[in-house]
XYZ file of C-alpha atoms in Angstrom:
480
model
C -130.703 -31.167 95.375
C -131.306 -34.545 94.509
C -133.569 -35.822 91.438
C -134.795 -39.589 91.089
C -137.299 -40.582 88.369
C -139.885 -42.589 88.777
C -142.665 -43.882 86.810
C -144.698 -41.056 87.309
C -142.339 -38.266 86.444
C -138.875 -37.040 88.232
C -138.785 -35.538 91.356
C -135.990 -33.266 93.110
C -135.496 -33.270 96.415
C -132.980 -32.081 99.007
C -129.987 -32.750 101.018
C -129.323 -32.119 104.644
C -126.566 -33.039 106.404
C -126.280 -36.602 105.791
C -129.543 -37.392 104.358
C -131.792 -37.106 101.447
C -135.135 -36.232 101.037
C -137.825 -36.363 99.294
C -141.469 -35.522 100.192
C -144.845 -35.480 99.319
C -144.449 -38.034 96.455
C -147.754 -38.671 94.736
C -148.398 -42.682 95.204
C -151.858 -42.648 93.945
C -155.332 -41.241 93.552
C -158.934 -42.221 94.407
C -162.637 -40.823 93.964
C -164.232 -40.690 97.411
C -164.838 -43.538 98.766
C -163.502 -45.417 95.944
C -160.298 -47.689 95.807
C -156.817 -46.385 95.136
C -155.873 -46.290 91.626
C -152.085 -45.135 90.198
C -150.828 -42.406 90.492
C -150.959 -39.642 87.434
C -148.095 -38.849 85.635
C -146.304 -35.301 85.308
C -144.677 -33.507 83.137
C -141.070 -31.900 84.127
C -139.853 -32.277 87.410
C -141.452 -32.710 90.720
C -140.520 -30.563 93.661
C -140.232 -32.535 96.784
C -138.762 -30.814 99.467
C -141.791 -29.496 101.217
C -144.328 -31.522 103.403
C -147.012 -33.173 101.593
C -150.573 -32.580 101.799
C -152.431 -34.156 105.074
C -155.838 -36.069 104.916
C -159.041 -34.594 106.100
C -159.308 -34.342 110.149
C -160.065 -32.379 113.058
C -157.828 -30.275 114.654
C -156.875 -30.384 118.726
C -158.480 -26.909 118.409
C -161.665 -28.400 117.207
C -161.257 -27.256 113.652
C -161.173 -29.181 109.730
C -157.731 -28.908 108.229
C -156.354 -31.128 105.266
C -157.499 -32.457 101.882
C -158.963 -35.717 100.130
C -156.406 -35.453 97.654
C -153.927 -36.701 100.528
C -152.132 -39.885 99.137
C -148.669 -38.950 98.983
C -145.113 -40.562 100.886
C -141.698 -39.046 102.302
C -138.264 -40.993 101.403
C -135.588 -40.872 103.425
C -132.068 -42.000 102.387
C -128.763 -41.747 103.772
C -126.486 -39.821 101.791
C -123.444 -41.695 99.975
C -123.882 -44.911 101.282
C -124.312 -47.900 98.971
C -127.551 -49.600 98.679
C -129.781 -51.446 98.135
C -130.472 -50.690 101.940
C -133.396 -52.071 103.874
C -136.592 -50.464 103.658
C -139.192 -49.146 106.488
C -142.595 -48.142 105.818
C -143.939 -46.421 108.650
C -147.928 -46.537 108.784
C -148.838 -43.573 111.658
C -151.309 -43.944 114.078
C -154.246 -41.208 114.782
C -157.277 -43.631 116.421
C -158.070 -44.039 112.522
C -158.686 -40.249 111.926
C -155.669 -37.854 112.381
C -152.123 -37.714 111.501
C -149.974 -37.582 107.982
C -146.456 -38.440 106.769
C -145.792 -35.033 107.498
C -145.412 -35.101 111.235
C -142.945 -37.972 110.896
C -139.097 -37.108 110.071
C -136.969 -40.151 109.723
C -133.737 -38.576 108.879
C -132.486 -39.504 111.942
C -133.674 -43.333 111.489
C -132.121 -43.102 107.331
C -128.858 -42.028 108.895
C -128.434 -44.624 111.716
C -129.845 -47.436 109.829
C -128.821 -47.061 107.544
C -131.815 -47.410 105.936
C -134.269 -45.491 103.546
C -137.508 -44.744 105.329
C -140.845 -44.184 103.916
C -143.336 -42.531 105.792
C -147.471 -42.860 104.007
C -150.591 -40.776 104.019
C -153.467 -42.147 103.875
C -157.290 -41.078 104.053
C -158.852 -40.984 107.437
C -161.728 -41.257 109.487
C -165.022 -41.218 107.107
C -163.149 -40.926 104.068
C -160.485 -43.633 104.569
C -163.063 -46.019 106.315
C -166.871 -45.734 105.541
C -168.705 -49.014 104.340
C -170.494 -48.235 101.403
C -171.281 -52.041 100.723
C -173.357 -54.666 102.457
C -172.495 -57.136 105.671
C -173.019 -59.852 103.287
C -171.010 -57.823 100.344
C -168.439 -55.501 101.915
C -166.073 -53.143 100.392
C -162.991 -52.931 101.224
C -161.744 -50.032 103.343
C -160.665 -47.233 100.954
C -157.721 -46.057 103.369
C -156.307 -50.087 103.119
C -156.428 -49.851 99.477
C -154.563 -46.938 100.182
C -151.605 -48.586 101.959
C -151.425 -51.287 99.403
C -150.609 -49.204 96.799
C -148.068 -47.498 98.498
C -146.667 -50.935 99.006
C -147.178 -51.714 95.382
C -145.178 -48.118 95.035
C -142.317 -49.195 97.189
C -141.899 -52.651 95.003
C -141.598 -50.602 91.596
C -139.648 -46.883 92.502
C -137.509 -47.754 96.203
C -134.216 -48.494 94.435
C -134.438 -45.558 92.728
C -133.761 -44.179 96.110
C -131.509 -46.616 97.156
C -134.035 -49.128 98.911
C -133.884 -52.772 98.228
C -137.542 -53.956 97.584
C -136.583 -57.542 98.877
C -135.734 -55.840 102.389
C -139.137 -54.121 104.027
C -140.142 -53.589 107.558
C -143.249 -52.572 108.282
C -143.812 -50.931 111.486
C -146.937 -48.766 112.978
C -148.419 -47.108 116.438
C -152.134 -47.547 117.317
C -154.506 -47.595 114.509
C -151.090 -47.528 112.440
C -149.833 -51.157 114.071
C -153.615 -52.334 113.592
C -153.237 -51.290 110.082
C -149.650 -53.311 109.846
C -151.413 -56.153 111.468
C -154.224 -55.972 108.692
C -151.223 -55.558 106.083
C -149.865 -58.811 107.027
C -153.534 -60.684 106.509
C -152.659 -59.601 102.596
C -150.505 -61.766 100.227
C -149.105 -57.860 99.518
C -148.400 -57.180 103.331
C -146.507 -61.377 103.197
C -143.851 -59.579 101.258
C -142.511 -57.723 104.042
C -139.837 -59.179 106.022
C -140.462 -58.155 109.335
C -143.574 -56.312 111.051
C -143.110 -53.873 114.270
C -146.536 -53.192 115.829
C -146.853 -50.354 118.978
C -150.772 -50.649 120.531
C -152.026 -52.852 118.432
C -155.824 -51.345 119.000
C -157.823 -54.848 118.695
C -158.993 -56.770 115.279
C -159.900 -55.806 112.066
C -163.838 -54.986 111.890
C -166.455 -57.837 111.087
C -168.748 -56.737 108.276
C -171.904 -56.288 110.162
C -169.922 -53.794 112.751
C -168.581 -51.506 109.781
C -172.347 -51.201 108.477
C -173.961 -50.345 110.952
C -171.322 -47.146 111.968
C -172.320 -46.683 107.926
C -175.654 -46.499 107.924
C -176.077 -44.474 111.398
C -173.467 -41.964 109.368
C -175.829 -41.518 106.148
C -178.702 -41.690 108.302
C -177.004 -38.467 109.963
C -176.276 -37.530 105.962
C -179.929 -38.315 104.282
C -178.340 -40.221 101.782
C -178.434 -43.564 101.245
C -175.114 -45.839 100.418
C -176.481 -46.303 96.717
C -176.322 -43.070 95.876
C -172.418 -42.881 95.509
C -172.972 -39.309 93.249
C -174.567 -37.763 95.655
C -172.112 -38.951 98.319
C -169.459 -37.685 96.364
C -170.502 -34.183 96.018
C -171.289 -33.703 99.505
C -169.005 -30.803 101.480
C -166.270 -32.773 102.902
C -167.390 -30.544 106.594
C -170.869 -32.004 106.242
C -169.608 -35.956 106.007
C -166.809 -35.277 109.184
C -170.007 -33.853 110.970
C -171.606 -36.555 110.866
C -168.945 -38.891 111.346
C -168.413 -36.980 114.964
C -171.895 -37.259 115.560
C -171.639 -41.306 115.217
C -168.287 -41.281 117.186
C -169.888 -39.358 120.021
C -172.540 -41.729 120.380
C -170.105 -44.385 120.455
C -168.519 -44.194 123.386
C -170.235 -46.718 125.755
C -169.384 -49.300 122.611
C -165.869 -48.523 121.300
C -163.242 -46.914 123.386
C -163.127 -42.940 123.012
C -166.214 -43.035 120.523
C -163.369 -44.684 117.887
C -166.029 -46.123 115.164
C -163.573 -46.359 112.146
C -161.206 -48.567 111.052
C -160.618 -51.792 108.703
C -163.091 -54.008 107.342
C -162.633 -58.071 106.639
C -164.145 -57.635 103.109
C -163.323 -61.341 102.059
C -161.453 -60.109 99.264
C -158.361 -57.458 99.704
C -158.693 -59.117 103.535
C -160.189 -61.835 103.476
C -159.200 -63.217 107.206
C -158.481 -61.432 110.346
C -154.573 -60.886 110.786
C -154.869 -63.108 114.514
C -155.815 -65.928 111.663
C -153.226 -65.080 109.238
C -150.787 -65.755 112.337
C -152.525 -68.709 113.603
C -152.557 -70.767 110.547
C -148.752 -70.030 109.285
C -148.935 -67.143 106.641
C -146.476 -65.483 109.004
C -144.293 -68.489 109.775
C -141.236 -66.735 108.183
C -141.981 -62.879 108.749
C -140.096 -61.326 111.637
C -142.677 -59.937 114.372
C -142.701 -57.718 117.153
C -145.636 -56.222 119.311
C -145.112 -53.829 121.996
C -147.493 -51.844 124.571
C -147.243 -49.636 126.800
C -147.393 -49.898 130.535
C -149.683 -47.742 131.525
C -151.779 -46.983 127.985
C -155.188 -45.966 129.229
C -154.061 -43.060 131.517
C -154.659 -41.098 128.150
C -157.706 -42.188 127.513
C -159.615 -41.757 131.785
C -158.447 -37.826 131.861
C -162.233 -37.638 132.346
C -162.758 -40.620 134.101
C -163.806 -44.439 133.230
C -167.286 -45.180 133.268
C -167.278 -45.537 128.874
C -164.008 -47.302 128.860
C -165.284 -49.879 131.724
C -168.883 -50.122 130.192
C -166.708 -51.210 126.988
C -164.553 -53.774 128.131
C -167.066 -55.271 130.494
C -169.504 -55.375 127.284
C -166.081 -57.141 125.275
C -165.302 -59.639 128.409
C -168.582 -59.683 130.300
C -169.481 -57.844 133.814
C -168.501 -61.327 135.647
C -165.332 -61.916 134.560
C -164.027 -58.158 134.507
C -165.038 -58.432 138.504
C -162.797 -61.402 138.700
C -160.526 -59.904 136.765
C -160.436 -56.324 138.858
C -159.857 -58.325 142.322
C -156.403 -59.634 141.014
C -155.318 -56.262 139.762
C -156.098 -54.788 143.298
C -154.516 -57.211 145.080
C -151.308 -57.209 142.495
C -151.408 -53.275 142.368
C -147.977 -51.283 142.526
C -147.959 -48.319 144.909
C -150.092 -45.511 143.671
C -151.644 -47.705 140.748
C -154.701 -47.640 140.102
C -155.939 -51.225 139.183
C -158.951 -50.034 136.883
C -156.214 -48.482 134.617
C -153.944 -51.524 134.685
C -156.961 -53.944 134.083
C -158.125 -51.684 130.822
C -154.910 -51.417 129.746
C -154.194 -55.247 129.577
C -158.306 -55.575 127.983
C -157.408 -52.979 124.995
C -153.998 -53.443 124.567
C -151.931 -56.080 126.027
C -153.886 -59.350 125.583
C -154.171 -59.122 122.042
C -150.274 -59.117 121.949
C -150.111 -61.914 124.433
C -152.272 -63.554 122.183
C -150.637 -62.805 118.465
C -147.243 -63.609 119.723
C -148.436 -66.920 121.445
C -150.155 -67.809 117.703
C -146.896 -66.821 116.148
C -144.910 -69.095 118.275
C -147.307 -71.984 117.950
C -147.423 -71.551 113.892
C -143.539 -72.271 114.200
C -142.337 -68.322 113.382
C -140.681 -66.069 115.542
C -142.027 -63.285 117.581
C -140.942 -60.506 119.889
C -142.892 -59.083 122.919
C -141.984 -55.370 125.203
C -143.371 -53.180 127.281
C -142.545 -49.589 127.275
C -141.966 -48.119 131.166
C -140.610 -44.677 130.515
C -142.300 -41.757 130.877
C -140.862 -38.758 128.294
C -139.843 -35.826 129.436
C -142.280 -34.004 127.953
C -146.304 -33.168 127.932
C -148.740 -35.366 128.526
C -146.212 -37.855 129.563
C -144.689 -36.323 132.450
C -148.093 -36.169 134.002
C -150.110 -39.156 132.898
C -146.578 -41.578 132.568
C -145.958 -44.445 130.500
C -149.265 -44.087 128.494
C -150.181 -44.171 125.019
C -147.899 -42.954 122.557
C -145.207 -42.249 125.164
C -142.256 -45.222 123.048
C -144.052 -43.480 119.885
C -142.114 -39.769 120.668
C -139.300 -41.443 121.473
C -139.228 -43.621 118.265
C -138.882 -39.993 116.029
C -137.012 -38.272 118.590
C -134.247 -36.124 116.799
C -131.653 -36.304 119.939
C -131.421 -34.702 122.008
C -134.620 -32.926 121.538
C -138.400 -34.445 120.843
C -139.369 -33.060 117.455
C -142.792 -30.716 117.291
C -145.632 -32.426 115.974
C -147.664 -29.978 114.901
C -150.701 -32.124 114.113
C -150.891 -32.906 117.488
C -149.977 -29.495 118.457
C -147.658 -30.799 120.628
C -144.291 -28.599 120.910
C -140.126 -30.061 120.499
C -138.548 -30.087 124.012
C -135.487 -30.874 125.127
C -134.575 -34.346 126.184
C -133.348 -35.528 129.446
C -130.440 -38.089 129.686
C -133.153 -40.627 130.407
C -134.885 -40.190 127.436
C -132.126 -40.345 125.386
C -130.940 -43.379 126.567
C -133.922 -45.040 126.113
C -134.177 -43.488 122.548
C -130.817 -45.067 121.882
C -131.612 -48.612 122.761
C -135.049 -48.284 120.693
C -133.861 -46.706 118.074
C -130.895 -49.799 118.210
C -134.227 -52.850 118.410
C -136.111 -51.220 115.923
C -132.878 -50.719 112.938
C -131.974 -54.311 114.208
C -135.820 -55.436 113.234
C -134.784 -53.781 109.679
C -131.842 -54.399 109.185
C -131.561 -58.258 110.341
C -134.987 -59.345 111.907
C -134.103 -59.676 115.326
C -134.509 -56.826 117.541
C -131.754 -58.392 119.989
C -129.581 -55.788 120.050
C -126.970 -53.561 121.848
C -127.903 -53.466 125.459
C -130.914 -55.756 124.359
C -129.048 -58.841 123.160
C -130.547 -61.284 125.229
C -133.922 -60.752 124.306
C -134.891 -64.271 122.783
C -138.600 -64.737 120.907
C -141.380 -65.128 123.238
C -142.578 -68.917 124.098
C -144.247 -70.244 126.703
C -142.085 -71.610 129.316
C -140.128 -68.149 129.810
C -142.315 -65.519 127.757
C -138.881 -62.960 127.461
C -140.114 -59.647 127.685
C -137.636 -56.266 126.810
C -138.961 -53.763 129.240
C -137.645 -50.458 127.537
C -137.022 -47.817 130.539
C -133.972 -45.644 131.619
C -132.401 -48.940 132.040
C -133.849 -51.143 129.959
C -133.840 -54.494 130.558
C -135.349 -58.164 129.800
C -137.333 -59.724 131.796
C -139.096 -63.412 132.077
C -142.974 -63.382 131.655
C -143.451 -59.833 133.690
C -146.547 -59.225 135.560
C -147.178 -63.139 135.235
C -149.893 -63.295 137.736
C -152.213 -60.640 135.848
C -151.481 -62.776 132.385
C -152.503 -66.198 134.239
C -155.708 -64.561 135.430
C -156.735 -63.887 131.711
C -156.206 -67.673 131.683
C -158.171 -68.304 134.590
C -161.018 -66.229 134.353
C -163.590 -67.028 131.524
């Protein structure tokens, strides 16, 4: 057992093998819809060697699981070695509304680091992201306020675990890396000393885009947005209703009916992170941004016609025709050029982009692309798509942990996978420990820039690799 105060009260939690744990830490509390506030205090000790709580979402079975009452955090710490040891705050993904600290071990990170690792909850989909103010006078997005605080809870309590405030990565997949990216638009989210973002999904959302998804959700509800009482008493089934009654209207206007998500309030954020980079703020933070190669072969199981009718709506039907002529003619064997051309819309451009801001501000950035394909489901049928570097990232070698959330089961891992695992795992402790993910069999990866755009390519044998699919990238150039 293992028992660290904190301001809140002591908790206990447990050893295994060469790491401590502790999990399910309270890190704050909120009313619905309203901001996060501290955390309440307890009296006698804290057990904290079972998951914590998850927020409200739907199931892959089509079912509600989880609770409002959801902001809570998992510490991991190597065992007997002596800090203060670099910190990384892992924000999951979940398209904005699934997922939890729970389905995230990072022993295995804590122990190769070494490095303590803090994995956050925070509230999802309707609850973490509904606008309850006006275009001209947004809130901010209860689920941000959320992450702050954790952040604010990392500053005061990590060295009681052996963390060194001064030292923090943040790193996220998806919606998570969008919600690093909005971290870093903060003066809190400045404090960090590196940033690792997987997917990055696209910006943060412009006021008038978060109230509108608002008000076609109360509409749905009957209640207006001034009525916060009534709001609040409302069964938490009856709000997630109508939230997937929004979503599933959605679909021809944001990719897989995906309406939620982080508002520019002009306050907590007051500019959008691609700004933040742009003008400096991030001159001195460490960044990376990574993508997969083949991310949309997720999201076309059922075909294209919504994804397409969205990015020709983002990019406009002339261009995307330009566009789709170069990715035909540029196609690998047995690609299909639609997928590559959505992929580089949703996913890749924006890290073209960030990483070319970051370079021209004067700071430093990274840039991969993730080619394997796990040896497990989906990915051995649908490839290198999304969330494919994201299983390997909290693999437990040599098997893939179960991820019950997702109700996807562990396997065993091939010798592919785990070498790829290996030299990720290696980037992404380099990115905490030192800010440079130029590691191991990666140590010639130099920041990007424009006259050789250095690329890691993470595969069986991963490599680096000078502006990769070049001719695609110059067409984005070309095209408008």
């Amino acid at each position: 057992m293992s028992l660290v105060p904190t301001g809140s009260g002591p908790v206990v939690g447990r050893v295994a093998g060469t790491v401590r744990s502790w999990r399910g830490i309270a890190y704050a509390t909120a009313e619905r819809f309203g901001p996060a506030g501290p955390a309440p205090s307890w009296a006698g000790t804290r057990d904290a060697t079972a998951p914590g709580p998850v927020g409200v979402q739907w199931t892959p079975a089509g079912s509600l699981t989880g609770t409002e009452d959801c902001l809570t955090l998992d510490v991991y710490a190597p065992d007997d070695v002596p800090g203060p040891l670099p910190v990384l705050f892992w924000v999951h993904g979940g398209a904005f509304q699934t997922g939890a600290a729970a389905d995230y071990d990072g022993s295995v990170l804590a122990a190769a680091g070494p490095a303590v690792v803090v994995a956050v909850s925070y509230r999802l989909g309707p609850f973490g992201f509904l606008q309850l103010g006006t275009a001209e006078a947004p809130d901010p997005s209860p689920a941000l306020t959320d992450l702050l605080a954790a952040l604010d809870w990392v500053g005061r309590e990590i060295a009681a675990f052996g963390g060194d405030p001064d030292r923090i990565t943040l790193v996220g997949q998806s919606a998570g890396a969008s919600l690093v990216c909005a971290l870093l638009a903060t003066s809190a989210g400045q404090r960090a000393r590196a940033a690792v973002a997987f997917s990055v999904g696209g910006p943060v959302l412009e006021p008038a885009e978060a109230v509108d998804v608002a008000a076609r959700t109360l509409h749905q509800l009957g209640v207006p947005r001034t009525d916060l009482a009534a709001l609040r008493t409302l069964p938490a089934e009856a709000v997630m209703a109508a939230a997937a009654t929004v979503a599933r209207e959605s679909r021809r206007q944001r990719l897989g009916g995906v309406v939620w998500g982080p508002v520019l309030d002009g306050t907590v954020l007051a500019v959008q992170p691609a700004v933040a980079v742009a003008t400096g703020a991030l001159r001195d933070t460490a960044l990376w941004f990574g993508s997969c190669r083949d991310e949309m072969t997720m999201f076309l199981q059922h075909g294209s016609g919504d994804a397409v009718a969205v990015a020709r709506a983002r990019v406009g039907g002339a261009r995307f025709d330009r566009l789709h002529a170069v990715y035909a003619a540029t196609a690998r064997p047995g690609e299909d050029p639609v997928q590559a051309l959505l992929t580089d819309e949703m996913w890749v451009q924006p890290v073209w982009e960030l990483a070319q801001a970051q370079v021209s501000a004067g700071g430093r950035a990274w840039v991969s692309r993730w080619d394997h394909s796990p040896g497990l489901p989906p990915y051995d049928r649908l490839g290198p798509t999304h969330g494919a570097d994201n299983a390997c990232l909290w693999a437990h070698p040599p098997r893939f942990v179960e991820r019950p959330l997702l109700a996807r089961p562990a396997a065993d891992m091939t010798d592919a996978d785990q070498a790829v695992t290996a030299v990720l795992h290696d980037a992404v402790l380099g990115m905490v420990r030192a800010g440079t993910p130029a590691t191991g069999e990666l140590v010639d990866w130099v920041p990007y820039e424009p006259a050789a755009r250095c690329t890691a390519v993470f595969d069986a044998t991963s490599r680096v690799e000078s502006d990769p699919a070049g001719q695609r990238r110059r067409a984005w150039d070309t095209s408008t």
